[in-house]
């Protein structure tokens, strides 16, 4: 059931009606039943995998909670040797957590990388002239596996740290882990924010319905009018880059940035809107990333829930770990206070982005993508002081509009270069694309010919430019804290109705009544 | 408190630690600031602030940081 399909909309309408029809106490059961139906209709096998993860993390949460309780009881009973009691319990909890997190992430690795590893092994054995060969298993990658693995792992770490009480009700926990809107595009929700909203039984609120529908429409518009039309053009450039001049290759990478943003953020808007119908507000995952002033800021605006997850559960534990603390001390002695202090954050940042790169998929190009971003962030940290001095001397300030524009353009350029790696089939292809961009930038002349040959006609370009201009205008207004939705609310109801009707009509005509329209799968649907 | 204020202002000279009470909640202290600050505090006060202690309530103000340091020194 594609989330752009009429079947999904019908499923959503029935689920919403059922949700508000039952007493508040049982509303979470409606959401659980809807989630189970949605996931089982996708794949019974995948639902089985999800159930295993739910059972494993539910049990682990209970055991961790029990350990915390026992520790408290023992501490209140003994006066002396409290430290060793604490250490003993902490040690047990740490082992338990390590086992379950290893199992959790091994499952993710198995589904995402096993075939790539087997292929690599076979290739190696063939080179060694061995007759042994591994056949890819072609396992079905369960929908939203990354999202539920990250989400349940975050929950366990919070329980381990004593920040959360474990959920005792299995059904409520299963809903937290398998809530259907988050399975399609994320975001990676936090237990303390999502769980209460899911289980309290929300009152019917017409605003939730209205905002939910508006957000869904906005998300679909981004997907249908920008992401989908660009998908084929981007695929053409990345697969046949040798046939295009360097300028077209660069433009292709830039278009991929737009496609990915509209696809991912559009999908996220759609599922956040769907969730809002039930009165459940999921976290915002994008905050106009292409208007960021630096790569660091870009990553605080792009896939925010993943960035926050990585910060809390990987960056901090790594940066404050014993071995890195020792590295930090040694480097402070060696490089002085300022640069010495930056060593640990730089190492941790590179590791975090390496993990993000590996998470994107198998292959050296993803590792290069992680290293590119981690390297840029670390370089920015190291150069912060000298650049600050230069900016002061040249009297450059972010208050100057041209300088802000320059910073945004520079960030976009660096992000586009990164996308050479994340979208290419291999590291070799990414490097050749880069080489072609530099060496053959103006080959065949620059101009309209750069734009043609992507499989897009003149009218396609015109539609894309109009849609892109609307998106840019909305983004710029929101950047200035102008809430368009709130502004519309103040207008006459007829105008609101006409605008909503026009958007729905546009979607109905272009998608649901258009026999030529084929839904393109979301880029992050199976990650 | 004076020693702590000295460390804080030395590490993050642009932040007003005298008055700010939502350093984490309002995103005034970045993750980079926090990591550099914690490593310094661990060194100076001979304590072990771990990732488990990185809660907003422990770092939202200079007063909260002092309370955390005192608590960890007692342990």
XYZ file of C-alpha atoms in Angstrom:
602
model
C 0.000 0.000 0.000
C 1.851 3.099 -1.236
C 1.291 6.146 0.959
C 0.364 8.188 -2.104
C -2.307 5.707 -3.156
C -6.057 6.055 -2.838
C -6.040 2.777 -0.850
C -3.831 4.401 1.801
C -6.118 7.424 2.010
C -9.119 5.120 2.469
C -7.270 3.126 5.126
C -6.408 6.384 6.878
C -10.014 7.628 6.773
C -11.361 4.348 8.217
C -8.666 4.266 10.922
C -9.354 7.888 11.928
C -13.097 7.288 12.118
C -12.583 4.120 14.177
C -10.114 5.904 16.470
C -12.589 8.582 17.510
C -15.540 6.162 17.582
C -14.213 4.030 20.457
C -13.849 5.190 24.096
C -10.621 7.063 24.825
C -9.278 4.231 26.960
C -9.199 1.859 23.987
C -8.083 4.267 21.285
C -4.493 3.089 21.390
C -5.784 -0.390 20.466
C -7.273 1.057 17.268
C -3.878 2.520 16.384
C -2.225 -0.804 17.153
C -4.739 -2.712 15.001
C -4.283 -0.196 12.156
C -0.485 -0.484 12.436
C -0.664 -4.287 12.443
C -2.960 -4.290 9.393
C -0.741 -1.810 7.541
C 2.434 -3.750 8.199
C 1.005 -7.235 7.625
C -0.535 -6.104 4.343
C 2.938 -4.974 3.329
C 4.555 -8.304 4.238
C 3.737 -10.986 6.799
C 7.384 -12.001 6.886
C 8.512 -8.433 7.627
C 5.838 -8.202 10.343
C 7.393 -11.316 11.897
C 10.809 -9.616 12.017
C 9.261 -6.535 13.577
C 7.546 -8.676 16.218
C 10.847 -10.330 17.135
C 12.459 -6.886 17.639
C 9.487 -5.716 19.702
C 9.580 -8.817 21.961
C 13.345 -8.632 22.419
C 13.488 -4.929 23.278
C 10.338 -5.110 25.425
C 11.869 -7.918 27.518
C 15.199 -6.129 27.776
C 13.463 -2.915 28.914
C 11.698 -4.823 31.688
C 14.931 -6.478 32.844
C 16.768 -3.142 32.886
C 13.946 -1.580 34.894
C 14.006 -4.489 37.317
C 17.751 -4.061 37.789
C 17.273 -0.352 38.608
C 14.555 -1.225 41.125
C 16.640 -3.938 42.816
C 19.609 -1.583 43.007
C 17.519 1.037 44.762
C 16.183 -1.551 47.236
C 19.681 -2.794 48.042
C 21.074 0.709 48.383
C 18.382 1.643 50.851
C 19.168 -1.519 52.862
C 22.981 -1.217 53.028
C 25.049 1.599 54.451
C 28.564 0.551 53.497
C 29.974 -0.528 50.167
C 27.312 1.332 48.198
C 29.757 1.963 45.372
C 30.364 -1.729 44.703
C 26.602 -2.411 44.770
C 26.087 0.309 42.181
C 28.945 -0.975 40.053
C 27.657 -4.556 40.166
C 24.190 -3.571 38.973
C 25.527 -1.177 36.371
C 27.820 -3.896 35.034
C 24.908 -6.343 34.665
C 22.781 -3.715 32.933
C 25.630 -2.794 30.596
C 26.102 -6.432 29.512
C 22.384 -6.881 28.946
C 22.147 -3.667 26.934
C 25.225 -4.552 24.881
C 23.772 -7.966 23.979
C 20.410 -6.614 22.860
C 21.851 -3.604 20.990
C 24.277 -5.921 19.212
C 21.385 -8.191 18.238
C 19.307 -5.194 17.145
C 21.957 -3.622 14.932
C 23.157 -7.008 13.661
C 19.643 -7.575 12.331
C 19.829 -4.249 10.520
C 23.290 -5.049 9.148
C 22.168 -8.509 8.057
C 19.291 -7.175 5.975
C 21.152 -4.214 4.556
C 24.613 -5.555 3.844
C 24.598 -9.355 3.745
C 24.107 -9.600 -0.012
C 26.775 -6.970 -0.653
C 29.205 -8.879 1.580
C 28.405 -12.176 -0.134
C 28.930 -10.564 -3.523
C 32.234 -9.115 -2.377
C 33.346 -12.484 -1.020
C 32.392 -14.231 -4.266
C 34.329 -11.669 -6.261
C 37.381 -12.200 -4.067
C 37.131 -15.985 -4.349
C 36.799 -15.749 -8.138
C 39.973 -13.688 -8.264
C 41.690 -16.368 -6.205
C 40.427 -18.854 -8.794
C 38.311 -20.685 -6.250
C 35.272 -22.649 -7.385
C 33.324 -21.713 -4.263
C 30.762 -18.955 -4.851
C 28.112 -17.362 -2.661
C 24.708 -16.641 -4.083
C 22.965 -13.469 -2.854
C 20.127 -14.375 -0.479
C 17.954 -11.481 -1.698
C 16.335 -11.019 1.699
C 13.382 -8.693 1.824
C 14.450 -5.481 3.531
C 11.604 -4.863 5.982
C 9.933 -1.478 5.591
C 11.182 1.085 8.110
C 13.652 -1.348 9.698
C 16.159 1.438 10.372
C 13.524 3.612 12.002
C 12.240 0.970 14.399
C 15.724 -0.360 15.188
C 16.997 3.141 16.048
C 13.831 4.010 17.944
C 13.745 0.863 20.112
C 17.497 1.120 20.732
C 17.087 4.716 21.910
C 14.314 3.593 24.254
C 16.557 0.884 25.742
C 19.451 3.294 26.282
C 17.087 5.722 28.038
C 15.850 2.924 30.324
C 19.451 1.837 30.923
C 20.376 5.390 31.906
C 17.404 5.536 34.257
C 15.790 8.378 32.297
C 12.726 6.310 31.418
C 10.598 3.793 33.227
C 10.116 0.686 31.079
C 6.677 0.147 29.544
C 5.023 -2.874 31.172
C 2.037 -3.078 28.850
C 3.199 -5.112 25.847
C 0.520 -3.760 23.522
C 1.375 -0.146 24.328
C 5.054 -0.874 23.770
C 4.308 -2.649 20.480
C 2.429 0.453 19.338
C 5.369 2.707 20.219
C 7.728 0.498 18.174
C 5.406 -0.194 15.249
C 3.210 2.931 14.923
C 2.445 2.835 11.188
C 3.114 6.466 10.076
C 6.695 6.349 11.360
C 7.427 3.061 9.549
C 7.340 4.690 6.125
C 9.606 7.735 6.404
C 10.488 8.053 10.074
C 11.158 10.301 11.908
C 13.009 8.443 14.638
C 10.715 9.325 17.513
C 11.710 9.556 21.151
C 9.847 7.471 23.693
C 9.204 10.342 26.132
C 7.543 12.439 23.419
C 5.698 9.848 21.343
C 4.531 7.246 23.853
C 2.265 9.524 25.960
C 0.578 10.848 22.823
C -0.063 7.339 21.534
C -1.470 5.879 24.713
C -3.492 8.666 26.348
C -6.393 8.506 23.866
C -6.568 11.901 22.196
C -9.764 13.965 22.120
C -11.202 14.820 18.712
C -9.994 18.218 17.605
C -11.043 19.750 14.270
C -7.745 21.662 14.066
C -5.792 18.402 14.148
C -7.853 17.116 11.265
C -7.423 20.332 9.284
C -3.673 20.720 9.940
C -3.116 17.032 9.292
C -4.813 17.164 5.893
C -2.985 20.396 4.957
C 0.385 18.887 5.853
C -0.387 15.713 3.896
C -1.341 17.746 0.820
C 1.828 19.852 1.086
C 3.953 16.712 1.342
C 2.242 15.115 -1.646
C 2.688 18.261 -3.739
C 6.431 18.227 -3.060
C 6.661 14.575 -4.024
C 4.444 14.686 -7.110
C 5.544 18.003 -8.638
C 9.244 18.065 -7.756
C 10.688 14.788 -6.509
C 9.049 12.403 -8.994
C 9.645 14.445 -12.199
C 13.304 14.863 -11.218
C 13.863 11.177 -10.430
C 14.317 10.012 -14.041
C 16.477 12.992 -15.004
C 18.770 12.403 -12.019
C 18.968 8.666 -12.752
C 19.893 9.437 -16.357
C 22.751 11.756 -15.369
C 24.174 9.440 -12.695
C 24.093 6.383 -14.953
C 25.306 8.052 -18.169
C 27.526 10.816 -16.838
C 30.221 10.143 -19.446
C 27.823 11.365 -22.146
C 27.358 14.798 -20.542
C 29.542 17.858 -20.055
C 30.825 18.580 -16.566
C 28.318 21.392 -16.042
C 25.438 18.952 -16.662
C 26.948 16.461 -14.227
C 27.116 19.158 -11.564
C 23.573 20.235 -12.378
C 22.486 16.598 -12.107
C 23.979 16.367 -8.607
C 22.278 19.651 -7.673
C 18.952 18.334 -8.990
C 19.464 15.186 -6.953
C 19.737 17.398 -3.843
C 16.349 18.932 -4.706
C 14.823 15.551 -5.542
C 16.031 13.949 -2.319
C 14.835 16.852 -0.199
C 11.383 16.941 -1.783
C 11.077 13.161 -1.650
C 12.195 12.734 1.954
C 10.715 15.882 3.450
C 7.547 15.447 1.343
C 7.145 11.903 2.617
C 7.813 13.060 6.160
C 5.189 15.811 5.850
C 2.721 13.262 4.574
C 3.225 10.837 7.465
C 3.371 13.640 10.048
C 0.082 14.904 8.650
C -1.405 11.392 8.782
C -0.294 11.084 12.393
C -1.796 14.462 13.244
C -5.229 13.098 12.272
C -5.029 10.997 15.448
C -3.797 13.965 17.484
C -0.249 12.563 17.538
C 2.435 15.115 16.677
C 5.643 13.543 15.434
C 8.928 15.442 15.489
C 9.837 17.826 12.679
C 12.568 16.208 10.578
C 13.590 19.055 8.238
C 14.029 22.781 8.774
C 14.859 24.236 5.356
C 18.343 22.647 5.171
C 19.400 24.356 1.951
C 19.213 27.734 3.673
C 21.854 26.688 6.215
C 24.925 28.890 6.606
C 27.349 26.038 7.228
C 27.613 22.280 6.794
C 27.284 21.938 10.566
C 24.013 23.871 10.463
C 22.867 21.871 7.431
C 23.113 18.698 9.487
C 21.104 20.309 12.273
C 18.354 21.010 9.729
C 18.472 17.793 7.678
C 17.007 14.518 9.023
C 16.940 16.150 12.447
C 15.727 13.080 14.319
C 18.685 11.004 13.064
C 21.125 13.799 13.960
C 19.666 14.093 17.470
C 19.784 10.315 17.875
C 23.408 10.190 16.783
C 24.309 13.074 19.099
C 22.718 11.614 22.214
C 23.465 7.935 21.733
C 26.766 7.911 19.829
C 28.551 11.288 19.785
C 28.375 12.031 23.518
C 29.136 8.492 24.769
C 32.048 8.292 22.350
C 33.458 11.757 23.097
C 33.253 11.175 26.846
C 34.500 7.582 26.776
C 37.644 6.603 28.676
C 39.901 6.033 25.643
C 38.953 9.305 23.938
C 39.275 11.218 27.225
C 42.852 9.946 27.418
C 43.437 10.975 23.805
C 42.049 14.419 24.677
C 44.403 14.809 27.632
C 47.408 13.762 25.575
C 46.509 16.065 22.707
C 46.030 19.038 25.030
C 49.588 18.485 26.220
C 50.867 18.043 22.666
C 48.902 20.702 20.739
C 48.036 23.195 23.462
C 44.713 24.056 25.040
C 42.713 25.211 22.005
C 43.566 22.637 19.326
C 44.033 19.913 21.941
C 40.472 20.383 23.142
C 39.177 20.006 19.591
C 40.804 16.625 18.994
C 38.095 14.581 20.708
C 35.093 16.365 19.111
C 36.787 16.047 15.702
C 37.434 12.310 16.069
C 33.908 11.723 17.399
C 32.367 13.731 14.547
C 34.239 11.744 11.909
C 33.162 8.457 13.538
C 29.516 9.602 13.728
C 29.456 10.553 10.042
C 31.224 7.355 9.113
C 28.390 5.473 10.839
C 25.823 7.645 9.023
C 27.581 6.856 5.733
C 27.637 3.122 6.452
C 23.968 3.293 7.461
C 23.150 4.759 4.026
C 24.191 1.495 2.404
C 27.062 -0.802 1.503
C 29.956 0.310 -0.663
C 32.971 2.552 -0.427
C 31.074 5.522 -1.876
C 28.929 5.687 1.269
C 32.015 5.526 3.461
C 33.508 8.345 1.379
C 30.264 10.287 1.844
C 30.544 9.917 5.624
C 34.199 10.916 5.606
C 33.465 13.934 3.375
C 30.887 15.301 5.822
C 32.833 14.363 8.965
C 35.974 15.867 7.457
C 34.209 19.125 6.540
C 32.732 19.467 10.030
C 36.074 18.754 11.698
C 37.882 21.189 9.404
C 35.291 23.848 10.286
C 35.888 23.272 14.013
C 39.660 23.509 13.609
C 39.472 26.623 11.451
C 36.850 28.384 13.571
C 39.345 30.644 15.352
C 41.519 31.671 12.352
C 38.417 32.230 10.214
C 36.898 34.319 13.011
C 40.011 36.493 13.032
C 39.921 36.926 9.230
C 36.202 37.803 9.356
C 36.873 40.446 11.998
C 39.722 41.980 10.014
C 37.685 42.109 6.813
C 34.662 43.321 8.752
C 32.546 40.413 7.491
C 29.415 39.854 9.457
C 26.351 37.647 9.044
C 24.268 40.779 9.294
C 25.414 41.619 5.778
C 22.969 40.094 3.351
C 25.532 39.338 0.626
C 27.736 37.523 3.104
C 24.819 35.400 4.312
C 24.043 34.611 0.673
C 27.652 33.627 0.095
C 27.589 31.322 3.127
C 24.390 29.627 1.920
C 25.809 29.185 -1.610
C 29.065 27.765 -0.239
C 27.148 25.295 1.974
C 24.977 24.192 -0.949
C 28.081 23.678 -3.088
C 29.715 21.461 -0.448
C 26.501 19.485 0.040
C 26.181 18.951 -3.734
C 29.735 17.599 -3.913
C 28.857 15.181 -1.098
C 25.896 13.931 -3.125
C 28.260 12.772 -5.882
C 29.258 10.048 -3.432
C 25.924 9.183 -1.830
C 24.062 8.676 -5.130
C 26.766 7.072 -7.276
C 26.884 3.339 -7.902
C 30.475 3.155 -6.712
C 33.319 5.258 -5.389
C 34.992 4.917 -8.779
C 31.955 6.426 -10.508
C 31.742 9.263 -7.967
C 35.388 10.158 -8.491
C 35.048 9.981 -12.277
C 31.988 12.240 -12.091
C 33.980 14.735 -10.037
C 36.880 14.526 -12.463
C 34.506 15.072 -15.382
C 32.937 18.077 -13.651
C 36.329 19.713 -13.244
C 37.983 18.674 -16.502
C 35.060 18.950 -18.919
C 32.942 21.620 -17.242
C 32.242 23.639 -20.376
C 32.688 20.861 -22.930
C 30.346 21.460 -25.832
C 29.615 24.970 -24.612
C 27.542 26.198 -21.714
C 23.946 27.276 -22.179
C 20.617 25.673 -22.880
C 22.374 22.518 -24.100
C 23.456 21.865 -20.508
C 19.817 21.463 -19.578
C 18.633 19.298 -22.427
C 19.107 15.605 -22.813
C 18.008 14.829 -19.245
C 14.779 13.352 -20.548
C 12.910 16.504 -19.561
C 10.992 18.599 -22.089
C 10.640 22.370 -22.058
C 7.214 22.158 -20.421
C 8.618 19.770 -17.779
C 11.260 22.349 -16.943
C 8.648 25.110 -16.792
C 6.504 23.089 -14.344
C 9.563 22.269 -12.253
C 10.628 25.898 -12.130
C 7.166 27.039 -11.010
C 6.971 24.331 -8.328
C 10.530 25.093 -7.225
C 9.790 28.821 -7.008
C 6.730 28.152 -4.820
C 8.775 25.896 -2.526
C 11.560 28.475 -2.290
C 9.124 31.300 -1.536
C 7.424 29.260 1.216
C 10.808 28.282 2.661
C 12.047 31.897 2.702
C 8.859 33.062 4.418
C 9.114 30.345 7.044
C 12.765 31.242 7.536
C 11.556 34.729 8.471
C 9.184 33.182 10.999
C 6.151 33.908 8.854
C 3.683 31.099 9.407
C 1.740 30.853 6.157
C -0.812 28.485 7.640
C -1.547 30.882 10.492
C -1.715 33.793 8.031
C -4.240 31.878 5.917
C -6.300 31.161 9.009
C -6.916 34.873 9.369
C -8.259 35.139 5.814
C -11.852 34.678 4.744
C -13.016 31.058 4.965
C -13.905 31.087 1.263
C -10.311 31.856 0.287
C -9.073 29.066 2.563
C -11.553 26.673 0.998
C -10.657 27.668 -2.564
C -6.928 27.182 -1.939
C -7.440 23.792 -0.291
C -9.836 22.731 -3.027
C -7.387 23.824 -5.740
C -4.561 21.809 -4.150
C -6.748 18.711 -3.802
C -8.041 19.106 -7.364
C -4.482 19.424 -8.642
C -3.513 16.196 -6.918
C -6.641 14.348 -8.019
C -6.184 15.361 -11.657
C -2.423 14.839 -11.778
C -2.247 11.673 -9.679
C -5.472 9.789 -9.093
C -7.173 10.454 -12.447
C -3.971 10.458 -14.462
C -3.378 7.075 -16.063
C 0.174 8.124 -17.056
C 1.178 8.774 -13.459
C 3.232 6.005 -11.900
C 4.039 6.332 -8.238
C 7.785 6.317 -7.633
C 8.913 4.651 -4.437
C 10.224 6.960 -1.720
C 14.026 7.009 -1.572
C 14.037 6.309 2.165
C 11.134 3.856 2.149
C 13.399 0.860 2.477
C 16.331 1.875 4.616
C 31.628 29.034 41.990
C 34.274 31.575 40.962
C 36.552 28.869 39.610
C 33.692 27.319 37.651
C 32.686 30.698 36.203
C 36.282 31.241 35.128
C 36.318 27.861 33.291
C 32.970 28.529 31.678
C 33.800 31.997 30.399
C 37.207 30.854 29.202
C 35.651 28.022 27.173
C 32.628 29.914 25.893
C 33.398 33.648 26.069
C 30.249 34.660 24.169
C 27.812 33.132 26.655
C 26.492 34.981 29.691
C 26.665 32.277 32.361
C 25.619 34.727 35.100
C 22.070 35.003 33.835
C 21.342 32.149 31.410
C 19.196 29.379 32.853
C 18.283 27.452 29.705
C 21.691 26.831 28.154
C 20.685 23.421 26.788
C 16.954 23.933 26.318
C 17.533 27.065 24.218
C 20.469 25.536 22.317
C 22.923 28.153 23.607
C 25.505 25.508 24.505
C 26.270 23.447 21.406
C 27.325 19.812 21.512
C 30.878 20.922 20.743
C 30.858 23.411 23.649
C 29.450 20.752 25.921
C 32.058 18.122 25.095
C 34.935 20.591 25.507
C 33.464 21.875 28.764
C 32.909 18.423 30.230
C 36.444 17.283 29.473
C 37.758 20.423 31.200
C 35.491 19.950 34.234
C 36.512 16.281 34.490
C 40.163 17.333 34.514
C 39.945 20.282 36.894
C 37.620 18.705 39.477
C 38.874 15.133 39.074
C 35.383 13.792 38.450
C 33.847 11.598 35.764
C 30.947 13.220 33.964
C 29.627 10.570 31.579
C 27.107 10.674 28.735
C 24.480 9.533 31.268
C 24.922 12.846 33.127
C 24.360 14.995 30.032
C 20.830 15.945 30.979
C 19.485 19.463 30.398
C 18.802 19.830 34.126
C 22.532 19.308 34.817
C 23.774 21.871 32.286
C 21.077 24.485 31.875
C 22.856 26.938 34.176
C 26.154 27.455 35.960
C 24.367 26.707 39.237
C 23.145 23.360 37.913
C 26.662 22.479 36.752
C 28.024 23.309 40.186
C 25.406 21.060 41.803
C 26.415 18.216 39.466
C 30.102 18.701 40.260
C 29.412 18.678 44.015
C 27.284 15.540 43.681
C 29.913 13.681 41.673
C 32.697 14.718 44.062
C 30.727 13.346 46.997
C 30.333 9.954 45.326
